[in-house]
């Protein structure tokens, strides 16, 4: 027997993620100086890490020989305070992508299904398929999740429905009232998962934490401890929120994100978590970042200015783009992969979109103004050269 025969067969259907190309890789491939390259490919924070987080990391690294707190009590308590929930509502992941994996392990199997948008963040598909479950795709409408189509895609086998809001790569958000309508009609056997990696970039964001609190409040009333684990019929939607320190806090390399979930749900996710999934340096950095509102505001201002500027440039160039609610924009350039390669040769790394069945598009992260200008100049030059 070979390894392939021994392995779980469903793993071989899991798609392979194409990450943003690292600066060092591109530099090596093209014989360029890494310092001469700008990476606008992974929606990272162009200001770098939160300065408060950086200081905390420097302190924490001296205790690198000590195991981290496996329950991350200080960080989880800080997050609970920050969101007005209980510490038991917070589950930490090695990046919020790991919470996707926990959700798959906790709630999916080879007999179940999960619904996602056909142009939603690709890691969602990976997490579903890793759990052996069936991916049911609901078509996007106007580059956005179509919540009616998602509702229609639910079957008795559905356990999870994923809404990425704002979505990566399209940058689109779903309307707050549409979300409430969708949740009001959500069947009892389905959990709605909102990947809110770019939440902090939203104007008038949806306030879905209330559904987490509401579930806990009602489950305490309906299931007092003396009655044991009676089957609950609470009638409220089941909601899980995913957030991350990778984007607004500039801590992508540390791999730290979290889920906000009703206590019962969080307990199931905790069972899928290995004891030391987040490291002490990341925990310390995240605690400090939570107290760095000034950095979040600076990031937001830079993003809004840069995004407006970039969208204006696209209009001037006559390019179709999707108005973005996040720190990146997708723009239609003709041959997306060829443009991605051409821009790379000019020192700007972006992301081709053929993996999302958008072969004519590229996605660019909003950088600093010098980075944005360099990107726009390179793009204009390539368009002029007819590529
Ligand atoms: C960047 C991103 C994340 C963040 O993932 P981490 O694992 O927390 O770095 C999650 N969801 C979406 C849609 C993203 O674009």
mmCIF file of N, CA, C and O and ligand atoms in Angstrom, residues 95-97 121 164 168 195 197-198 244 246-247 255, ligand 1:
data_model
loop_
_atom_site.group_PDB
_atom_site.id
_atom_site.type_symbol
_atom_site.label_atom_id
_atom_site.label_comp_id
_atom_site.label_asym_id
_atom_site.label_seq_id
_atom_site.Cartn_x
_atom_site.Cartn_y
_atom_site.Cartn_z
ATOM 1 N N UNK A 95 -4.384 32.413 13.560
ATOM 2 C CA UNK A 95 -5.049 33.093 12.449
ATOM 3 C C UNK A 95 -6.519 32.725 12.489
ATOM 4 O O UNK A 95 -6.886 31.648 12.982
ATOM 5 N N UNK A 96 -7.369 33.625 11.992
ATOM 6 C CA UNK A 96 -8.798 33.281 12.008
ATOM 7 C C UNK A 96 -9.080 32.125 11.055
ATOM 8 O O UNK A 96 -10.079 31.441 11.179
ATOM 9 N N UNK A 97 -8.171 31.874 10.110
ATOM 10 C CA UNK A 97 -8.377 30.732 9.218
ATOM 11 C C UNK A 97 -8.456 29.425 10.014
ATOM 12 O O UNK A 97 -9.144 28.490 9.622
ATOM 13 N N UNK A 121 -14.072 34.061 -0.318
ATOM 14 C CA UNK A 121 -12.709 33.743 0.118
ATOM 15 C C UNK A 121 -12.422 32.233 0.009
ATOM 16 O O UNK A 121 -13.124 31.411 0.603
ATOM 17 N N UNK A 164 -18.788 35.994 3.904
ATOM 18 C CA UNK A 164 -17.550 36.746 4.096
ATOM 19 C C UNK A 164 -17.892 38.223 3.869
ATOM 20 O O UNK A 164 -18.259 38.625 2.772
ATOM 21 N N UNK A 168 -13.463 38.964 0.510
ATOM 22 C CA UNK A 168 -12.205 38.930 -0.203
ATOM 23 C C UNK A 168 -12.382 37.867 -1.286
ATOM 24 O O UNK A 168 -12.784 36.758 -0.941
ATOM 25 N N UNK A 195 -17.388 35.712 8.314
ATOM 26 C CA UNK A 195 -15.960 36.002 8.322
ATOM 27 C C UNK A 195 -15.825 37.516 8.189
ATOM 28 O O UNK A 195 -16.083 38.086 7.134
ATOM 29 N N UNK A 197 -13.043 39.514 8.661
ATOM 30 C CA UNK A 197 -11.619 39.862 8.730
ATOM 31 C C UNK A 197 -11.374 41.351 8.494
ATOM 32 O O UNK A 197 -10.384 41.909 8.976
ATOM 33 N N UNK A 198 -12.284 41.991 7.749
ATOM 34 C CA UNK A 198 -12.110 43.421 7.432
ATOM 35 C C UNK A 198 -13.159 44.275 8.137
ATOM 36 O O UNK A 198 -13.451 45.386 7.707
ATOM 37 N N UNK A 244 -9.845 39.062 13.087
ATOM 38 C CA UNK A 244 -8.407 38.800 13.016
ATOM 39 C C UNK A 244 -7.572 40.031 13.364
ATOM 40 O O UNK A 244 -8.026 41.166 13.196
ATOM 41 N N UNK A 246 -4.741 40.225 11.768
ATOM 42 C CA UNK A 246 -3.840 40.240 10.605
ATOM 43 C C UNK A 246 -3.908 41.526 9.809
ATOM 44 O O UNK A 246 -2.930 41.934 9.197
ATOM 45 N N UNK A 247 -5.081 42.161 9.762
ATOM 46 C CA UNK A 247 -5.268 43.268 8.827
ATOM 47 C C UNK A 247 -5.164 44.616 9.541
ATOM 48 O O UNK A 247 -4.161 45.301 9.415
ATOM 49 N N UNK A 255 -0.031 35.205 13.112
ATOM 50 C CA UNK A 255 -1.111 34.221 13.041
ATOM 51 C C UNK A 255 -1.951 34.250 14.319
ATOM 52 O O UNK A 255 -1.848 33.386 15.183
HETATM 53 C C1 LIG B 1 -7.052 37.925 5.428
HETATM 54 C C2 LIG B 1 -8.337 37.207 5.651
HETATM 55 C C3 LIG B 1 -8.535 36.463 6.786
HETATM 56 C C4 LIG B 1 -7.506 36.477 7.878
HETATM 57 O O1 LIG B 1 -6.963 35.285 8.051
HETATM 58 P P1 LIG B 1 -5.938 35.104 9.262
HETATM 59 O O2 LIG B 1 -5.839 33.631 9.293
HETATM 60 O O3 LIG B 1 -6.579 35.672 10.474
HETATM 61 O O4 LIG B 1 -4.691 35.806 8.870
HETATM 62 C C5 LIG B 1 -9.720 35.811 6.971
HETATM 63 N N1 LIG B 1 -10.715 35.946 6.090
HETATM 64 C C6 LIG B 1 -10.577 36.693 4.992
HETATM 65 C C7 LIG B 1 -11.711 36.857 4.075
HETATM 66 C C8 LIG B 1 -9.373 37.325 4.733
HETATM 67 O O5 LIG B 1 -9.215 38.034 3.621
#
